[in-house]
Amino acid sequence: MFCVSFSRAENADEAWSKDGVDVQISGQFEHGQTANDVPIKGVEKALEPVFQNDIFGRQFTLTISHLAAGKYSIAIGEAEVYFREPGQRLFDVDIAGTLVASNVDIFKTAGEFGKVCYLTSEVNHLDDAAGGPLVVKLIGRKQNAKFNTLEIKDASGKLVVALQASQLDDPEIAGSREIPTVDAPAIWKNPMQPVDVRVNDLVSRLSLAEKARQLDLYDGNTVLNDDQKAELGRAKTNAIFDARRIRTIGDLGIGAFHDIYPPPGFYNALQKSVIQSSRLGIPALFIEEGLHGYVGKNATVFPQSVNLASTWNPELANKTGAAIAAEARANGVGMILGPVLDIARDPRWGRVEEDFGEDPFLTGSLGLAYVQGMQGESLNSDHTVVAEPKHFAGHGSPESGLNTSSVHVGEREMRSIMLKSFEPVIRTGNAMGVMAAYHDIDGVPCVGDPWLLNKVLRQEWGFNGFVLSDLGAIRRLRDAHHVVDSAYDAVCLAINSGVDMQFYDFDHKTFQNAVIKGVKTGKISPETLDLAVSRILRVKFMLGLFEHPFVDETLDARVRHSQEHLDLSLEVARQSMCLLKNQGNLLPLKKDLESIAIIGTNANIARLGDYADGVHEGSEQGMLAQIKKVVSPATKVLFSDGGDIDQAVAVAKQAKVVIMGLGEWNGVSGEWFDRSDLNLPGKQEALLEAVVKTGVPVVLVMQNGRALTIPWAAEHVPAILEAWYPGELGGRAIAETLFGDNNPGGRLPVSFPRNIGQLPVFYNHFSSKGNNYVNGDDSPQFVFGYGLSYTTFQYDGLKVEAPQKGSTNDVLVTFDLKNTGAREGDEVAQLYVHQETSSVVTPTKALKGYSRVHLKPGESKRIQLAVKQSDLELWNGNHEWKVEPGEYTVFVGGNSGDGLSAKFVLQ
């Protein structure tokens, strides 16, 4: 059995107040907490946590003040969760100077370990002026005295004191429940008033304890009974909220909930209880995951973020964000933890799949569209949510490719690359949430960096939402970064640095008490706390939670997994297919082939990627099942999972064409799954080589979350299709692409290295970088922006029009794009810029524009792309953003490695 105790010095008074009655504890005592798995018997499930917390000590006194004169019944709730035999703990209870119980033995009284019992007594109490406050003394005789709850009822049976041991405040936060006196009208209740006016008025009415509560995030275990939990501890789809659970939270309100994924009815009942139980009726914010689909049970799973990036299509990003928001909001969820806008420069890192790639311009533009889709024109609706870009900032380039590791960049690279992907979603997209990352940048942890969270994010960009810590990031200030030595100091540093809400960092009492103590001791100014609380309340007002806190319980069935969303998921998957090689035009395959062998670990399953917990990966939407639907009935389809290489080779020899389904899966890719090599995992490389040696034509289809090193395949396999993690309908998109119903138009959002020794490898490097190793050059296997099609395209007629001196107009780039092949298809026209001479080093080229264009055979279009002068700014030696005059080169083409070029001059 595990017990946590929090020591208190002798005479370190604690206090509790409600409805004018005050309770103070003094003497020799400590707080104790047993492990959650200690069984509690004899009470409702919702009350079990109450009896896992106690106060114990050799001798301590509970003083109850401001009781009216009269007769009262007193019940002291007890559960023995330490000693497993009678006689091991004995103590006395004295009430109002009378010994009412001697040698109390909780185990003996209750009859067994963990069972709740009550010590009861009645007392005739004079008012405080006549007889003094009511005093209850507990005196240990053998071991410590203890108690879990204290209830006092008046003669009518009305409960006037309902105290849990865990509700007593330590001396440094005593008085935190004191309610400020505000004589002015309650402006915050008037929906016609501006949001900020309402926020300021409401904050002025909150007690210090209520303010601290708004900064805290509670998990599903707080409000879910065991029989209501599905996988991962989330709510079952038929769960009904047990209103008694709200008693474990108390009356201070709730900042936010996470990891519930509530069905609509559960959400409404829980939200109603939160509002009714808190003094001012402040609703809770529900925050959940939804990176590429709301993670509630059986919601639509869209292709992973790396797929969305491969479409180079902001319109699809916008629609995807809107669809995810609609499915989440129908269940009461008001905030989604996404998108991920880290710049993914190291493919060893397992979270590359969650990103929009290695380029800040592409990531920023897709992120902006995604956020605008999620948040819509107004958050006050039944289909929009707060977007929370993450992980702020620089998280995608960790030391050694290991998640949460240090990031070693200077301010110029931070501003020019790492922050550029976030800036448009804040400045233009008005994202109302941001997640502060785990790691440190140049030795300064992100959650403890006021330069990052206050100066850049708020003062320079005008961010008006709230900052949520990544899970455990505040705790890491103490446990990993060692920049503080206590939970109290960690909380104060984070709040002062611009973090507004913790994410499971410390238990609620530790966190909230640290906030309160910080204000009382002056370590956190009242103004800083009020700003943090205001940011969270502003979001709640903007979501309309005060006027419309509940959801239409019929809406979820209409939007969750709707046909419209499934069609969108399929379209994203189709447009994300990246054809990397097609030697001899092996693809598309004919549908009436005599025989096809489908082989490999990923051949018979739809790989969904990380953050798709609400749906199980299965074979129904896998490549094998979907190919069978596409080919002719006469085609013989053979299958091997590749586990037995000899058997797989035998199957391959029976076919006219082999389709290999290889790549990665959860547990190899995803959060916390970083790799020290990037080859095809396991025996897949040996399997691939053995099958290719049969001489049967091979098509390699990869489902994976990061760029892999596949030099042998790039040389020996005639056709390679990169499918990434294409969502629940990805198998269909793959089949349509292989057999010509979908012409691949996806383009790589990351560079593919030839080997791991090149890392990091990205296209927008400085010109000073070397280009040769003793055993080869440094060029990537496949460059950023690369992708083939079943047709061909031609660029011509490049023209650049630079603005006049002193003008702020855009640089206009026009060119002709023609489909010179026999099939209609999509080309992603990409525009890169290089500054020939600059005051600080700049990349050899940097993406500054793109457009996905659909062309019929022989069709030609005149394309114009505009480059904003602000996108040509550099962070100069004086630490200023400036557009420098001089000569620039524009590159236009189908990837970052080739195309037309022309020069222009900015004066």
PDB file of C-alpha atoms in Angstrom, residues 504-758:
ATOM      1  CA  TYR A 504      -1.722  17.162 -15.353  1.00  0.00           C
ATOM      2  CA  ASP A 505       1.540  18.580 -14.003  1.00  0.00           C
ATOM      3  CA  PHE A 506       0.778  18.354 -10.290  1.00  0.00           C
ATOM      4  CA  ASP A 507      -2.175  17.146  -8.278  1.00  0.00           C
ATOM      5  CA  HIS A 508      -4.891  19.766  -8.064  1.00  0.00           C
ATOM      6  CA  LYS A 509      -4.281  20.735  -4.456  1.00  0.00           C
ATOM      7  CA  THR A 510      -0.537  21.199  -5.020  1.00  0.00           C
ATOM      8  CA  PHE A 511      -1.032  23.267  -8.152  1.00  0.00           C
ATOM      9  CA  GLN A 512      -3.851  25.465  -6.898  1.00  0.00           C
ATOM     10  CA  ASN A 513      -2.196  26.041  -3.527  1.00  0.00           C
ATOM     11  CA  ALA A 514       1.009  27.033  -5.305  1.00  0.00           C
ATOM     12  CA  VAL A 515      -0.885  29.653  -7.294  1.00  0.00           C
ATOM     13  CA  ILE A 516      -2.584  31.000  -4.180  1.00  0.00           C
ATOM     14  CA  LYS A 517       0.595  30.982  -2.126  1.00  0.00           C
ATOM     15  CA  GLY A 518       2.434  32.686  -4.978  1.00  0.00           C
ATOM     16  CA  VAL A 519      -0.023  35.566  -4.913  1.00  0.00           C
ATOM     17  CA  LYS A 520      -0.057  35.817  -1.135  1.00  0.00           C
ATOM     18  CA  THR A 521       3.739  35.912  -0.921  1.00  0.00           C
ATOM     19  CA  GLY A 522       4.116  38.298  -3.848  1.00  0.00           C
ATOM     20  CA  LYS A 523       5.892  35.809  -6.111  1.00  0.00           C
ATOM     21  CA  ILE A 524       2.948  36.044  -8.525  1.00  0.00           C
ATOM     22  CA  SER A 525       1.425  39.494  -8.784  1.00  0.00           C
ATOM     23  CA  PRO A 526      -2.375  39.773  -8.571  1.00  0.00           C
ATOM     24  CA  GLU A 527      -2.288  41.399 -12.019  1.00  0.00           C
ATOM     25  CA  THR A 528      -0.455  38.414 -13.513  1.00  0.00           C
ATOM     26  CA  LEU A 529      -2.960  35.973 -12.031  1.00  0.00           C
ATOM     27  CA  ASP A 530      -5.905  38.064 -13.220  1.00  0.00           C
ATOM     28  CA  LEU A 531      -4.481  38.124 -16.742  1.00  0.00           C
ATOM     29  CA  ALA A 532      -4.185  34.340 -16.791  1.00  0.00           C
ATOM     30  CA  VAL A 533      -7.728  33.873 -15.489  1.00  0.00           C
ATOM     31  CA  SER A 534      -9.040  36.487 -17.935  1.00  0.00           C
ATOM     32  CA  ARG A 535      -7.574  34.667 -20.917  1.00  0.00           C
ATOM     33  CA  ILE A 536      -9.353  31.443 -20.009  1.00  0.00           C
ATOM     34  CA  LEU A 537     -12.653  33.152 -19.254  1.00  0.00           C
ATOM     35  CA  ARG A 538     -12.403  35.132 -22.504  1.00  0.00           C
ATOM     36  CA  VAL A 539     -12.356  31.858 -24.423  1.00  0.00           C
ATOM     37  CA  LYS A 540     -15.377  30.590 -22.515  1.00  0.00           C
ATOM     38  CA  PHE A 541     -17.298  33.774 -23.287  1.00  0.00           C
ATOM     39  CA  MET A 542     -16.289  33.644 -26.957  1.00  0.00           C
ATOM     40  CA  LEU A 543     -17.516  30.057 -27.180  1.00  0.00           C
ATOM     41  CA  GLY A 544     -20.895  31.207 -25.888  1.00  0.00           C
ATOM     42  CA  LEU A 545     -20.730  28.841 -22.921  1.00  0.00           C
ATOM     43  CA  PHE A 546     -22.339  31.314 -20.513  1.00  0.00           C
ATOM     44  CA  GLU A 547     -25.459  31.795 -22.639  1.00  0.00           C
ATOM     45  CA  HIS A 548     -25.532  28.415 -24.400  1.00  0.00           C
ATOM     46  CA  PRO A 549     -23.672  25.883 -22.263  1.00  0.00           C
ATOM     47  CA  PHE A 550     -25.509  22.801 -23.546  1.00  0.00           C
ATOM     48  CA  VAL A 551     -25.602  20.929 -26.863  1.00  0.00           C
ATOM     49  CA  ASP A 552     -28.411  19.598 -29.019  1.00  0.00           C
ATOM     50  CA  GLU A 553     -28.215  15.903 -28.188  1.00  0.00           C
ATOM     51  CA  THR A 554     -29.473  14.933 -31.657  1.00  0.00           C
ATOM     52  CA  LEU A 555     -26.703  16.793 -33.500  1.00  0.00           C
ATOM     53  CA  ASP A 556     -23.933  14.266 -32.868  1.00  0.00           C
ATOM     54  CA  ALA A 557     -25.697  11.520 -34.794  1.00  0.00           C
ATOM     55  CA  ARG A 558     -25.993  13.811 -37.804  1.00  0.00           C
ATOM     56  CA  VAL A 559     -22.360  14.927 -37.998  1.00  0.00           C
ATOM     57  CA  ARG A 560     -20.237  12.141 -36.497  1.00  0.00           C
ATOM     58  CA  HIS A 561     -18.825   9.951 -39.267  1.00  0.00           C
ATOM     59  CA  SER A 562     -21.160  11.607 -41.767  1.00  0.00           C
ATOM     60  CA  GLN A 563     -20.966  10.827 -45.460  1.00  0.00           C
ATOM     61  CA  GLU A 564     -19.806  14.381 -46.121  1.00  0.00           C
ATOM     62  CA  HIS A 565     -16.866  13.912 -43.772  1.00  0.00           C
ATOM     63  CA  LEU A 566     -16.039  10.478 -45.170  1.00  0.00           C
ATOM     64  CA  ASP A 567     -16.007  11.923 -48.692  1.00  0.00           C
ATOM     65  CA  LEU A 568     -13.646  14.653 -47.503  1.00  0.00           C
ATOM     66  CA  SER A 569     -11.363  12.117 -45.814  1.00  0.00           C
ATOM     67  CA  LEU A 570     -11.178  10.151 -49.057  1.00  0.00           C
ATOM     68  CA  GLU A 571     -10.429  13.259 -51.117  1.00  0.00           C
ATOM     69  CA  VAL A 572      -7.580  14.242 -48.805  1.00  0.00           C
ATOM     70  CA  ALA A 573      -6.190  10.718 -49.087  1.00  0.00           C
ATOM     71  CA  ARG A 574      -6.399  10.813 -52.880  1.00  0.00           C
ATOM     72  CA  GLN A 575      -4.676  14.175 -53.171  1.00  0.00           C
ATOM     73  CA  SER A 576      -1.939  13.125 -50.724  1.00  0.00           C
ATOM     74  CA  MET A 577      -0.630  10.196 -52.767  1.00  0.00           C
ATOM     75  CA  CYS A 578       3.028  10.882 -53.659  1.00  0.00           C
ATOM     76  CA  LEU A 579       4.399   8.926 -56.609  1.00  0.00           C
ATOM     77  CA  LEU A 580       8.163   8.772 -56.112  1.00  0.00           C
ATOM     78  CA  LYS A 581       9.193   6.464 -58.957  1.00  0.00           C
ATOM     79  CA  ASN A 582       7.492   5.003 -62.028  1.00  0.00           C
ATOM     80  CA  GLN A 583      10.105   3.377 -64.187  1.00  0.00           C
ATOM     81  CA  GLY A 584       8.801   2.379 -67.587  1.00  0.00           C
ATOM     82  CA  ASN A 585       5.360   3.698 -66.664  1.00  0.00           C
ATOM     83  CA  LEU A 586       4.622   0.520 -64.720  1.00  0.00           C
ATOM     84  CA  LEU A 587       1.803   2.449 -63.068  1.00  0.00           C
ATOM     85  CA  PRO A 588      -1.104   2.661 -63.432  1.00  0.00           C
ATOM     86  CA  LEU A 589      -1.713  -1.057 -63.471  1.00  0.00           C
ATOM     87  CA  LYS A 590      -4.318  -2.659 -65.688  1.00  0.00           C
ATOM     88  CA  LYS A 591      -7.436  -3.799 -63.872  1.00  0.00           C
ATOM     89  CA  ASP A 592      -7.657  -7.017 -65.869  1.00  0.00           C
ATOM     90  CA  LEU A 593      -4.242  -8.393 -64.967  1.00  0.00           C
ATOM     91  CA  GLU A 594      -4.225 -12.180 -64.822  1.00  0.00           C
ATOM     92  CA  SER A 595      -2.804 -12.267 -61.293  1.00  0.00           C
ATOM     93  CA  ILE A 596      -1.547  -9.913 -58.604  1.00  0.00           C
ATOM     94  CA  ALA A 597       0.319 -10.705 -55.395  1.00  0.00           C
ATOM     95  CA  ILE A 598      -0.160  -8.345 -52.484  1.00  0.00           C
ATOM     96  CA  ILE A 599       2.556  -8.831 -49.901  1.00  0.00           C
ATOM     97  CA  GLY A 600       3.709  -7.164 -46.717  1.00  0.00           C
ATOM     98  CA  THR A 601       3.076  -6.057 -43.165  1.00  0.00           C
ATOM     99  CA  ASN A 602       0.901  -3.142 -44.274  1.00  0.00           C
ATOM    100  CA  ALA A 603      -0.802  -4.882 -47.181  1.00  0.00           C
ATOM    101  CA  ASN A 604      -3.932  -5.942 -45.341  1.00  0.00           C
ATOM    102  CA  ILE A 605      -4.581  -3.090 -42.928  1.00  0.00           C
ATOM    103  CA  ALA A 606      -5.483   0.579 -43.002  1.00  0.00           C
ATOM    104  CA  ARG A 607      -2.750   2.328 -41.037  1.00  0.00           C
ATOM    105  CA  LEU A 608      -4.200   5.376 -39.301  1.00  0.00           C
ATOM    106  CA  GLY A 609      -1.235   6.838 -37.454  1.00  0.00           C
ATOM    107  CA  ASP A 610      -1.031   8.322 -33.975  1.00  0.00           C
ATOM    108  CA  TYR A 611      -3.947  10.163 -32.326  1.00  0.00           C
ATOM    109  CA  ALA A 612      -6.602   7.934 -33.877  1.00  0.00           C
ATOM    110  CA  ASP A 613      -7.499   6.062 -30.696  1.00  0.00           C
ATOM    111  CA  GLY A 614     -11.237   6.157 -31.258  1.00  0.00           C
ATOM    112  CA  VAL A 615     -11.114   3.712 -34.179  1.00  0.00           C
ATOM    113  CA  HIS A 616      -9.354   0.372 -34.520  1.00  0.00           C
ATOM    114  CA  GLU A 617      -7.141  -0.311 -37.516  1.00  0.00           C
ATOM    115  CA  GLY A 618      -8.647  -3.108 -39.572  1.00  0.00           C
ATOM    116  CA  SER A 619      -8.431  -5.025 -42.824  1.00  0.00           C
ATOM    117  CA  GLU A 620     -11.774  -3.947 -44.291  1.00  0.00           C
ATOM    118  CA  GLN A 621     -10.333  -0.660 -45.526  1.00  0.00           C
ATOM    119  CA  GLY A 622      -6.871  -2.073 -46.112  1.00  0.00           C
ATOM    120  CA  MET A 623      -5.106  -2.165 -49.440  1.00  0.00           C
ATOM    121  CA  LEU A 624      -5.836  -5.856 -50.078  1.00  0.00           C
ATOM    122  CA  ALA A 625      -9.605  -5.586 -49.614  1.00  0.00           C
ATOM    123  CA  GLN A 626      -9.832  -2.399 -51.665  1.00  0.00           C
ATOM    124  CA  ILE A 627      -7.740  -3.688 -54.548  1.00  0.00           C
ATOM    125  CA  LYS A 628     -10.037  -6.687 -54.798  1.00  0.00           C
ATOM    126  CA  LYS A 629     -12.915  -4.240 -55.358  1.00  0.00           C
ATOM    127  CA  VAL A 630     -11.068  -2.406 -58.153  1.00  0.00           C
ATOM    128  CA  VAL A 631      -9.683  -5.239 -60.291  1.00  0.00           C
ATOM    129  CA  SER A 632     -11.737  -7.381 -62.616  1.00  0.00           C
ATOM    130  CA  PRO A 633     -13.508 -10.478 -61.259  1.00  0.00           C
ATOM    131  CA  ALA A 634     -11.179 -12.612 -63.356  1.00  0.00           C
ATOM    132  CA  THR A 635      -8.023 -11.273 -61.725  1.00  0.00           C
ATOM    133  CA  LYS A 636      -6.467 -13.697 -59.252  1.00  0.00           C
ATOM    134  CA  VAL A 637      -5.434 -11.814 -56.098  1.00  0.00           C
ATOM    135  CA  LEU A 638      -2.836 -13.575 -53.942  1.00  0.00           C
ATOM    136  CA  PHE A 639      -1.753 -12.494 -50.464  1.00  0.00           C
ATOM    137  CA  SER A 640       1.083 -12.964 -48.000  1.00  0.00           C
ATOM    138  CA  ASP A 641       1.780 -10.908 -44.890  1.00  0.00           C
ATOM    139  CA  GLY A 642       5.480 -11.425 -45.516  1.00  0.00           C
ATOM    140  CA  GLY A 643       6.202 -12.934 -42.138  1.00  0.00           C
ATOM    141  CA  ASP A 644       7.662 -15.995 -43.851  1.00  0.00           C
ATOM    142  CA  ILE A 645       9.944 -14.646 -46.564  1.00  0.00           C
ATOM    143  CA  ASP A 646      10.201 -17.968 -48.428  1.00  0.00           C
ATOM    144  CA  GLN A 647       6.440 -18.287 -48.512  1.00  0.00           C
ATOM    145  CA  ALA A 648       6.111 -14.669 -49.710  1.00  0.00           C
ATOM    146  CA  VAL A 649       8.588 -15.323 -52.511  1.00  0.00           C
ATOM    147  CA  ALA A 650       6.608 -18.382 -53.568  1.00  0.00           C
ATOM    148  CA  VAL A 651       3.434 -16.275 -53.711  1.00  0.00           C
ATOM    149  CA  ALA A 652       5.224 -13.567 -55.709  1.00  0.00           C
ATOM    150  CA  LYS A 653       6.358 -16.053 -58.345  1.00  0.00           C
ATOM    151  CA  GLN A 654       2.734 -16.907 -59.113  1.00  0.00           C
ATOM    152  CA  ALA A 655       1.836 -13.310 -60.015  1.00  0.00           C
ATOM    153  CA  LYS A 656       2.261 -11.006 -62.976  1.00  0.00           C
ATOM    154  CA  VAL A 657       2.787  -8.013 -60.666  1.00  0.00           C
ATOM    155  CA  VAL A 658       3.603  -7.754 -56.975  1.00  0.00           C
ATOM    156  CA  ILE A 659       2.326  -4.902 -54.809  1.00  0.00           C
ATOM    157  CA  MET A 660       4.349  -4.623 -51.617  1.00  0.00           C
ATOM    158  CA  GLY A 661       2.650  -2.983 -48.636  1.00  0.00           C
ATOM    159  CA  LEU A 662       5.477  -1.969 -46.300  1.00  0.00           C
ATOM    160  CA  GLY A 663       6.332   0.845 -43.900  1.00  0.00           C
ATOM    161  CA  GLU A 664       5.655   1.672 -40.259  1.00  0.00           C
ATOM    162  CA  TRP A 665       2.902   1.456 -37.656  1.00  0.00           C
ATOM    163  CA  ASN A 666       2.012   2.725 -34.186  1.00  0.00           C
ATOM    164  CA  GLY A 667       4.768   1.636 -31.853  1.00  0.00           C
ATOM    165  CA  VAL A 668       7.390   2.368 -34.496  1.00  0.00           C
ATOM    166  CA  SER A 669       6.167   5.813 -35.445  1.00  0.00           C
ATOM    167  CA  GLY A 670       4.269   8.345 -33.361  1.00  0.00           C
ATOM    168  CA  GLU A 671       4.721  10.193 -30.085  1.00  0.00           C
ATOM    169  CA  TRP A 672       7.610   8.749 -28.034  1.00  0.00           C
ATOM    170  CA  PHE A 673       8.556   6.395 -30.868  1.00  0.00           C
ATOM    171  CA  ASP A 674      11.821   7.916 -32.051  1.00  0.00           C
ATOM    172  CA  ARG A 675      14.227   5.865 -34.130  1.00  0.00           C
ATOM    173  CA  SER A 676      18.013   5.643 -34.430  1.00  0.00           C
ATOM    174  CA  ASP A 677      17.747   4.239 -37.948  1.00  0.00           C
ATOM    175  CA  LEU A 678      15.275   4.976 -40.723  1.00  0.00           C
ATOM    176  CA  ASN A 679      15.328   1.748 -42.696  1.00  0.00           C
ATOM    177  CA  LEU A 680      12.181  -0.267 -43.272  1.00  0.00           C
ATOM    178  CA  PRO A 681      11.585  -1.766 -39.813  1.00  0.00           C
ATOM    179  CA  GLY A 682      12.150  -5.405 -38.989  1.00  0.00           C
ATOM    180  CA  LYS A 683      12.693  -7.864 -41.851  1.00  0.00           C
ATOM    181  CA  GLN A 684      10.922  -5.733 -44.442  1.00  0.00           C
ATOM    182  CA  GLU A 685      14.107  -4.783 -46.298  1.00  0.00           C
ATOM    183  CA  ALA A 686      15.093  -8.450 -46.648  1.00  0.00           C
ATOM    184  CA  LEU A 687      11.550  -9.287 -47.732  1.00  0.00           C
ATOM    185  CA  LEU A 688      11.548  -6.543 -50.363  1.00  0.00           C
ATOM    186  CA  GLU A 689      14.910  -7.568 -51.808  1.00  0.00           C
ATOM    187  CA  ALA A 690      13.899 -11.238 -51.929  1.00  0.00           C
ATOM    188  CA  VAL A 691      10.672 -10.462 -53.785  1.00  0.00           C
ATOM    189  CA  VAL A 692      12.349  -8.090 -56.256  1.00  0.00           C
ATOM    190  CA  LYS A 693      14.920 -10.805 -57.081  1.00  0.00           C
ATOM    191  CA  THR A 694      12.106 -13.017 -58.411  1.00  0.00           C
ATOM    192  CA  GLY A 695      12.045 -10.792 -61.483  1.00  0.00           C
ATOM    193  CA  VAL A 696       8.321 -10.126 -61.149  1.00  0.00           C
ATOM    194  CA  PRO A 697       7.613  -6.353 -61.512  1.00  0.00           C
ATOM    195  CA  VAL A 698       7.215  -4.803 -58.050  1.00  0.00           C
ATOM    196  CA  VAL A 699       5.271  -1.770 -56.873  1.00  0.00           C
ATOM    197  CA  LEU A 700       6.244  -0.578 -53.401  1.00  0.00           C
ATOM    198  CA  VAL A 701       3.479   1.155 -51.433  1.00  0.00           C
ATOM    199  CA  MET A 702       4.635   2.693 -48.175  1.00  0.00           C
ATOM    200  CA  GLN A 703       2.403   3.618 -45.260  1.00  0.00           C
ATOM    201  CA  ASN A 704       4.617   5.368 -42.740  1.00  0.00           C
ATOM    202  CA  GLY A 705       4.858   8.462 -40.598  1.00  0.00           C
ATOM    203  CA  ARG A 706       8.243   9.861 -41.560  1.00  0.00           C
ATOM    204  CA  ALA A 707      10.760   9.967 -44.383  1.00  0.00           C
ATOM    205  CA  LEU A 708      12.594   6.637 -44.557  1.00  0.00           C
ATOM    206  CA  THR A 709      15.980   5.718 -45.954  1.00  0.00           C
ATOM    207  CA  ILE A 710      15.215   3.479 -48.943  1.00  0.00           C
ATOM    208  CA  PRO A 711      18.276   3.754 -51.250  1.00  0.00           C
ATOM    209  CA  TRP A 712      18.071   0.117 -52.354  1.00  0.00           C
ATOM    210  CA  ALA A 713      14.384   0.412 -53.199  1.00  0.00           C
ATOM    211  CA  ALA A 714      14.960   3.714 -55.002  1.00  0.00           C
ATOM    212  CA  GLU A 715      17.482   1.968 -57.254  1.00  0.00           C
ATOM    213  CA  HIS A 716      15.904  -1.447 -57.778  1.00  0.00           C
ATOM    214  CA  VAL A 717      12.134  -1.142 -57.358  1.00  0.00           C
ATOM    215  CA  PRO A 718      10.476   0.164 -60.537  1.00  0.00           C
ATOM    216  CA  ALA A 719       7.520   1.952 -58.883  1.00  0.00           C
ATOM    217  CA  ILE A 720       7.207   3.539 -55.433  1.00  0.00           C
ATOM    218  CA  LEU A 721       4.095   5.170 -53.994  1.00  0.00           C
ATOM    219  CA  GLU A 722       4.297   7.063 -50.691  1.00  0.00           C
ATOM    220  CA  ALA A 723       0.867   6.896 -49.031  1.00  0.00           C
ATOM    221  CA  TRP A 724       1.819   7.937 -45.477  1.00  0.00           C
ATOM    222  CA  TYR A 725      -1.104   7.248 -43.064  1.00  0.00           C
ATOM    223  CA  PRO A 726      -4.040   7.987 -45.394  1.00  0.00           C
ATOM    224  CA  GLY A 727      -6.973   7.703 -42.979  1.00  0.00           C
ATOM    225  CA  GLU A 728      -9.771   5.207 -42.664  1.00  0.00           C
ATOM    226  CA  LEU A 729     -10.446   5.231 -46.427  1.00  0.00           C
ATOM    227  CA  GLY A 730      -6.782   5.204 -47.327  1.00  0.00           C
ATOM    228  CA  GLY A 731      -6.874   1.683 -48.746  1.00  0.00           C
ATOM    229  CA  ARG A 732      -9.393   2.812 -51.330  1.00  0.00           C
ATOM    230  CA  ALA A 733      -7.300   5.868 -52.257  1.00  0.00           C
ATOM    231  CA  ILE A 734      -4.243   3.638 -52.691  1.00  0.00           C
ATOM    232  CA  ALA A 735      -6.147   1.172 -54.871  1.00  0.00           C
ATOM    233  CA  GLU A 736      -7.608   3.938 -57.023  1.00  0.00           C
ATOM    234  CA  THR A 737      -4.144   5.406 -57.499  1.00  0.00           C
ATOM    235  CA  LEU A 738      -2.453   2.128 -58.378  1.00  0.00           C
ATOM    236  CA  PHE A 739      -5.068   1.330 -61.016  1.00  0.00           C
ATOM    237  CA  GLY A 740      -5.463   4.768 -62.537  1.00  0.00           C
ATOM    238  CA  ASP A 741      -8.748   6.045 -61.137  1.00  0.00           C
ATOM    239  CA  ASN A 742      -6.768   8.666 -59.210  1.00  0.00           C
ATOM    240  CA  ASN A 743      -3.825  10.444 -60.792  1.00  0.00           C
ATOM    241  CA  PRO A 744      -1.294  11.062 -57.999  1.00  0.00           C
ATOM    242  CA  GLY A 745      -0.645  14.735 -57.381  1.00  0.00           C
ATOM    243  CA  GLY A 746       0.811  14.746 -53.872  1.00  0.00           C
ATOM    244  CA  ARG A 747       4.182  16.366 -53.292  1.00  0.00           C
ATOM    245  CA  LEU A 748       6.631  15.607 -50.502  1.00  0.00           C
ATOM    246  CA  PRO A 749       6.507  18.047 -47.560  1.00  0.00           C
ATOM    247  CA  VAL A 750       9.830  16.670 -46.304  1.00  0.00           C
ATOM    248  CA  SER A 751      13.151  15.650 -47.850  1.00  0.00           C
ATOM    249  CA  PHE A 752      14.020  11.949 -47.959  1.00  0.00           C
ATOM    250  CA  PRO A 753      17.596  11.257 -46.832  1.00  0.00           C
ATOM    251  CA  ARG A 754      19.729   8.611 -48.508  1.00  0.00           C
ATOM    252  CA  ASN A 755      21.107   7.526 -45.160  1.00  0.00           C
ATOM    253  CA  ILE A 756      20.899   8.560 -41.538  1.00  0.00           C
ATOM    254  CA  GLY A 757      24.423   9.985 -41.569  1.00  0.00           C
ATOM    255  CA  GLN A 758      23.145  12.979 -43.570  1.00  0.00           C
TER     256      GLN A 758
END
